Tab-separated table of C-alpha atoms in Angstrom:
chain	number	residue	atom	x	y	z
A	6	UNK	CA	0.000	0.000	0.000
A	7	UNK	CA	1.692	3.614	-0.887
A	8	UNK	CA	2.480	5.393	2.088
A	9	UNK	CA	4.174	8.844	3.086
A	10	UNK	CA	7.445	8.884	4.120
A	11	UNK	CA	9.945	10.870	5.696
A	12	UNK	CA	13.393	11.328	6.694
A	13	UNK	CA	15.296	11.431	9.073
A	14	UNK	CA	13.524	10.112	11.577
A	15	UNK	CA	15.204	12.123	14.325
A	16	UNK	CA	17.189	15.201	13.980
A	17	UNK	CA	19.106	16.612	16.604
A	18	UNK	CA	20.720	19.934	15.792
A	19	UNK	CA	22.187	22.901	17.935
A	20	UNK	CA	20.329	26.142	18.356
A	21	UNK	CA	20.420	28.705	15.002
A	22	UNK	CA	21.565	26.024	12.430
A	23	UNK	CA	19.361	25.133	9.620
A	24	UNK	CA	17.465	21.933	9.444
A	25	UNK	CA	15.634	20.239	6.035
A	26	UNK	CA	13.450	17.574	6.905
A	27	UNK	CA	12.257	15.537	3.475
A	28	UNK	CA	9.228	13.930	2.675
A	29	UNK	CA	7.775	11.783	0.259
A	30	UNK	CA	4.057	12.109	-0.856
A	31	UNK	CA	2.119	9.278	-2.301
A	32	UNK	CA	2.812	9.226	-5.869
A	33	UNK	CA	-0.507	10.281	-7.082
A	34	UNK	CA	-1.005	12.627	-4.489
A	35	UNK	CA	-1.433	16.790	-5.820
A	36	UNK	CA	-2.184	18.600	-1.656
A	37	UNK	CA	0.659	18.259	0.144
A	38	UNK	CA	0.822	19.672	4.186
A	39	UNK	CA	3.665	20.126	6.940
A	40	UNK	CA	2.057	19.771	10.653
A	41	UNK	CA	4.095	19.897	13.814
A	42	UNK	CA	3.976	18.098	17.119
A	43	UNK	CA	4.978	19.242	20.195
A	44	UNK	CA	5.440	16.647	22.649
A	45	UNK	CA	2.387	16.268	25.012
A	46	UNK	CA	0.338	18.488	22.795
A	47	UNK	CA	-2.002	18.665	19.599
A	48	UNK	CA	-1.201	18.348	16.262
A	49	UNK	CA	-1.003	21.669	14.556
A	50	UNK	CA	-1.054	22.827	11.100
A	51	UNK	CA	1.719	24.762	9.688
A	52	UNK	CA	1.209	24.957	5.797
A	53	UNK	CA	-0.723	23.295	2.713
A	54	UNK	CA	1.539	23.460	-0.918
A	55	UNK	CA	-0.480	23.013	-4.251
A	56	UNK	CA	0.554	23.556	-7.447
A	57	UNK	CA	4.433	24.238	-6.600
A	58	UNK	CA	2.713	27.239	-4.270
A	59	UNK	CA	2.080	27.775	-0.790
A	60	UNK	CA	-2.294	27.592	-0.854
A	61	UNK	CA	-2.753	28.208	2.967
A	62	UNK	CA	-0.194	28.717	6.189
A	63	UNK	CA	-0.948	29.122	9.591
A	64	UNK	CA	0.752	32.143	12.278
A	65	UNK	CA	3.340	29.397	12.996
A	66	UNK	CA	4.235	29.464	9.345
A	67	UNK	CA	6.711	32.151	10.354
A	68	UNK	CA	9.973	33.479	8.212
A	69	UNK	CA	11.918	31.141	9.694
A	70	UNK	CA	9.941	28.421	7.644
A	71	UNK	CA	10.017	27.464	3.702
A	72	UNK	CA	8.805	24.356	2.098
A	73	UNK	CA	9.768	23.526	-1.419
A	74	UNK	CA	8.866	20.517	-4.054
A	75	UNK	CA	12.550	20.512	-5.906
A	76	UNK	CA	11.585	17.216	-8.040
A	77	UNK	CA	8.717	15.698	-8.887
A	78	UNK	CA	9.012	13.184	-5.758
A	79	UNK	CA	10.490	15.285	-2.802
A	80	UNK	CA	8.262	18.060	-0.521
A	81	UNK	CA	10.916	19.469	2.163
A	82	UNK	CA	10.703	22.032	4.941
A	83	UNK	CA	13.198	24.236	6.202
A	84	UNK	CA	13.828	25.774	8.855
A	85	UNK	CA	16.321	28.484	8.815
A	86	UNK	CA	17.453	29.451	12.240
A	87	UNK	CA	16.255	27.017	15.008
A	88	UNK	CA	15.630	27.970	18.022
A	89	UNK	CA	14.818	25.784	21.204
A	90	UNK	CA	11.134	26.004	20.587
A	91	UNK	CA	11.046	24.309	17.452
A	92	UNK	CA	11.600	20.788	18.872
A	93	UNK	CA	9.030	18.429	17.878
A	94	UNK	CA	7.621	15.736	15.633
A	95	UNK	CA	7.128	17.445	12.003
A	96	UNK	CA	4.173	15.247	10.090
A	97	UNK	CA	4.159	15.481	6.962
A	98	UNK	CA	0.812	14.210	4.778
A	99	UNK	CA	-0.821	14.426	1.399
A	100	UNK	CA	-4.212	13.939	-0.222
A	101	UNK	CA	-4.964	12.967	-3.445
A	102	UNK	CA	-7.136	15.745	-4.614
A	103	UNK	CA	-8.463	19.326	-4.080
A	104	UNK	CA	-12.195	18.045	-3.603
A	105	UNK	CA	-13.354	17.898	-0.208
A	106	UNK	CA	-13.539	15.822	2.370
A	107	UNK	CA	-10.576	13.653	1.606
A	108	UNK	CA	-7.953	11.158	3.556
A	109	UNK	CA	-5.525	12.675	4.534
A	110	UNK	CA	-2.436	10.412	4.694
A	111	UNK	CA	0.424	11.074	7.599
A	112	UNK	CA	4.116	10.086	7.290
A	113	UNK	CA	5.555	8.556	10.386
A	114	UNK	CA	7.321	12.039	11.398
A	115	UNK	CA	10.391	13.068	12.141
A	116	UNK	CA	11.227	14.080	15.275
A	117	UNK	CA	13.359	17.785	15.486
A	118	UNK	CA	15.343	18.129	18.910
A	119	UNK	CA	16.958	21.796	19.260
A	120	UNK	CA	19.898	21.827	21.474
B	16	UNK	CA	-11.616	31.111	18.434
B	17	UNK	CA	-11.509	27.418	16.324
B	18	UNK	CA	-11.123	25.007	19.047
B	19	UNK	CA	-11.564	20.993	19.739
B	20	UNK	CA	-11.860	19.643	22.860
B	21	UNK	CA	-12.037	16.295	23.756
B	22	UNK	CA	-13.079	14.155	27.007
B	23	UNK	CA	-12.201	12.365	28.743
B	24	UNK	CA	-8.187	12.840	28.286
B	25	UNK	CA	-7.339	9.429	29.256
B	26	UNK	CA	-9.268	6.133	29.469
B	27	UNK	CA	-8.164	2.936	30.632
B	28	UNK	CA	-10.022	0.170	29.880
B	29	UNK	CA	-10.516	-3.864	29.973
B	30	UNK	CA	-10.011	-5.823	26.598
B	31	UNK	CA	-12.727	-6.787	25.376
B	32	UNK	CA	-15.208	-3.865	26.386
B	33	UNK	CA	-16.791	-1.174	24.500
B	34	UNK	CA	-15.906	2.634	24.676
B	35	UNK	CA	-17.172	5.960	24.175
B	36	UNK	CA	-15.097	8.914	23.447
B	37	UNK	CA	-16.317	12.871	23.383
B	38	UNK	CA	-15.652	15.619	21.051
B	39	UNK	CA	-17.022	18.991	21.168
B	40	UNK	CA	-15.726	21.982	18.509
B	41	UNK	CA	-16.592	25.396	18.431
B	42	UNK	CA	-15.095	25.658	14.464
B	43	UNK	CA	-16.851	27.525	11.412
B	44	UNK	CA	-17.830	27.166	9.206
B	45	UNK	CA	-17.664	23.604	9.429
B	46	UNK	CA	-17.104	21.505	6.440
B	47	UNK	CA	-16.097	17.916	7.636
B	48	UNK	CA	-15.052	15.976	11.480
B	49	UNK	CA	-12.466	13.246	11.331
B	50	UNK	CA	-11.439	10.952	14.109
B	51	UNK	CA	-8.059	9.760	13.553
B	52	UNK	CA	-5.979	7.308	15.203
B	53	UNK	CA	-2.174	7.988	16.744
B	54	UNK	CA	0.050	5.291	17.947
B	55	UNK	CA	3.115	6.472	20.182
B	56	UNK	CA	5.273	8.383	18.273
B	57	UNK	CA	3.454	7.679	14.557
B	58	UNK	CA	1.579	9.921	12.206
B	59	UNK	CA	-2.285	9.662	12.603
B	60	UNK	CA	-4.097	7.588	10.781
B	61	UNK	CA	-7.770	8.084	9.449
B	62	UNK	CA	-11.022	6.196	10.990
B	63	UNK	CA	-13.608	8.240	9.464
B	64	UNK	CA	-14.247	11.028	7.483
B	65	UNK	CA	-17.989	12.851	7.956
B	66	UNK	CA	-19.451	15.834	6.646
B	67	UNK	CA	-22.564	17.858	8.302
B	68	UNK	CA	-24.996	15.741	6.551
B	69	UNK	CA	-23.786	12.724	7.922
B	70	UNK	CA	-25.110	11.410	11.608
B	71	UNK	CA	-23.324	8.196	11.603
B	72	UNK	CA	-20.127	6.155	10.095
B	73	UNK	CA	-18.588	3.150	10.859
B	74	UNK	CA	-14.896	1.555	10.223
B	75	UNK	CA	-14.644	-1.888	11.478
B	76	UNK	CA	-14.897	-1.712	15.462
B	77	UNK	CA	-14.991	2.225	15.060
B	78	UNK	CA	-18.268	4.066	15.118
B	79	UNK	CA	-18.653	7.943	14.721
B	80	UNK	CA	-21.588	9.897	15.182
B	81	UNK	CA	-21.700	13.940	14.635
B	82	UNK	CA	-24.991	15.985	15.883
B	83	UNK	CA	-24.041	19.220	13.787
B	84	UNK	CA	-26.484	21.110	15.467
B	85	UNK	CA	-24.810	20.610	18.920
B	86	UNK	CA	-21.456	20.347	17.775
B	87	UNK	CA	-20.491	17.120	18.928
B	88	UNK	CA	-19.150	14.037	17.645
B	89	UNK	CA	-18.603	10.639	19.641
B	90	UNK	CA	-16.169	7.331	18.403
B	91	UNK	CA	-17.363	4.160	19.611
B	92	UNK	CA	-14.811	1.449	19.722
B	93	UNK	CA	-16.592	-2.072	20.278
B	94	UNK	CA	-14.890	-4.893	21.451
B	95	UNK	CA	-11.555	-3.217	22.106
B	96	UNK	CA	-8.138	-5.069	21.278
B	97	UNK	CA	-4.694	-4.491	22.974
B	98	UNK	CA	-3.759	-2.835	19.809
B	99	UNK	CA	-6.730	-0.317	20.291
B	100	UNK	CA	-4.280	1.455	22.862
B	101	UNK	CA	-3.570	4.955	21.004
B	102	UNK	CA	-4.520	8.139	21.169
B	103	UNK	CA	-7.658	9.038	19.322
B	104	UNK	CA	-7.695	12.481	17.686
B	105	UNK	CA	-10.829	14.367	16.676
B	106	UNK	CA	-10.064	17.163	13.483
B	107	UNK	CA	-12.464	19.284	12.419
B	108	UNK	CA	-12.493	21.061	9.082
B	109	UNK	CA	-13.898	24.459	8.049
B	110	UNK	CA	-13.786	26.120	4.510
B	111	UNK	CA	-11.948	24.430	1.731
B	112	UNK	CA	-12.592	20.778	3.853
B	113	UNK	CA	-8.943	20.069	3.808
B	114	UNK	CA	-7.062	22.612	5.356
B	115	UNK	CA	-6.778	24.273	7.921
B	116	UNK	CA	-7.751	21.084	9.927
B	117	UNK	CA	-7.837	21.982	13.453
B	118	UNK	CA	-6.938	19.323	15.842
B	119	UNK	CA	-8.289	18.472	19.092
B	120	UNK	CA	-5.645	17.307	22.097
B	121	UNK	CA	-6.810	13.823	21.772
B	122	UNK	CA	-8.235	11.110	24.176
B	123	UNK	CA	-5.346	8.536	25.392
B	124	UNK	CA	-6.824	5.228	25.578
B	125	UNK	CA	-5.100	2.243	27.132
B	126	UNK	CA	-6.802	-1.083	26.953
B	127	UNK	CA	-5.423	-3.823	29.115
B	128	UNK	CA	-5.810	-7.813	29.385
């Protein structure tokens, strides 16, 4: 069954370095979305990409953030300067199509620890 | 304010018996309610997807109802299994349907022999 998946699965970096965390969508898949994690807390969302475009982000979205598709397989975010706060799991997901309601399908996370 | 909450925040329960979890939202316009599963540590995974004409849905063991006139939306789990133990996410959807989806904190279930 295609899944989403992402790498690495943890990523420990020091405070104000850059991190990329990957992700690949189902094939098929056009919506792609970055949520984060906290540990202990809710899921929250940080952007949808459509269309090689941001199509929604939330306040979290912040400069510090960027997502890019740079092939026709790979969706990555970036985060420029971490800071402390930024530790948590990262989901990425996808959905097939724009129509609504549809499945959204998670990747298994990666989890960001800022030192 | 868009907001999910969900009750009770833990559960721990025998294998083998049925459960009821809450969820109440305050989000609109409302287009859809998902309950999703979360194992330790993985991303969530879909149990059902309903939209404000729909009362009732079931998956398997999993049964969601939504009252969109009170706001609330229940998962019943029947005849839980050790691997039922998760946490089990409500998301509600306003505008497009798909995004933003706003997530309640979840309910931590534990089911034990």
């Amino acid at each position: 069954e295609p899944e989403v998946t992402q790498t690495p699965s943890h990523q420990v970096t020091q405070m104000g370095q850059e991190v990329i965390l990957r992700c690949v969508p189902i094939s098929n898949h056009l919506y792609f979305y970055w949520y984060r994690q906290i540990l202990g807390q809710k899921v929250e969302f940080l952007v949808s990409f459509y269309n090689n475009e941001i199509s929604e982000k939330s306040e979290i979205f912040d400069d510090q953030f960027s997502v890019e598709r740079p092939d026709g397989s790979n969706f990555t975010l970036k985060i420029r300067s971490t800071k402390l706060e930024d530790s948590a799991m990262y989901f990425c997901a996808s959905i097939e199509g724009g129509g609504a309601p549809n499945e959204q399908f998670f990747g298994p996370g990666t989890r960001l620890t800022v030192l | 304010k868009n907001q999910v909450e969900q009750s009770p925040q833990s559960l721990i329960i025998l294998e083998g018996k049925n459960c009821t979890l809450q969820c109440n939202y305050t989000v609109s316009p409302f287009s859809n309610l998902r309950w999703y599963k979360q194992d330790t540590g993985r991303g969530p995974v879909s149990l059902t997807i309903m939209t404000f004409s729909e009362n009732t849905k079931s998956n398997g063991r999993y049964t969601a109802t939504l009252d969109a006139d009170t706001k609330q939306s229940s998962l019943h789990i029947t005849a839980s299994q050790l691997s039922d133990s998760a946490s089990y996410i409500c998301v509600v959807s306003g505008n497009s349907g798909n995004t933003p989806l706003v997530f309640g904190k979840g309910t931590r279930l534990s089911v034990i022999a």
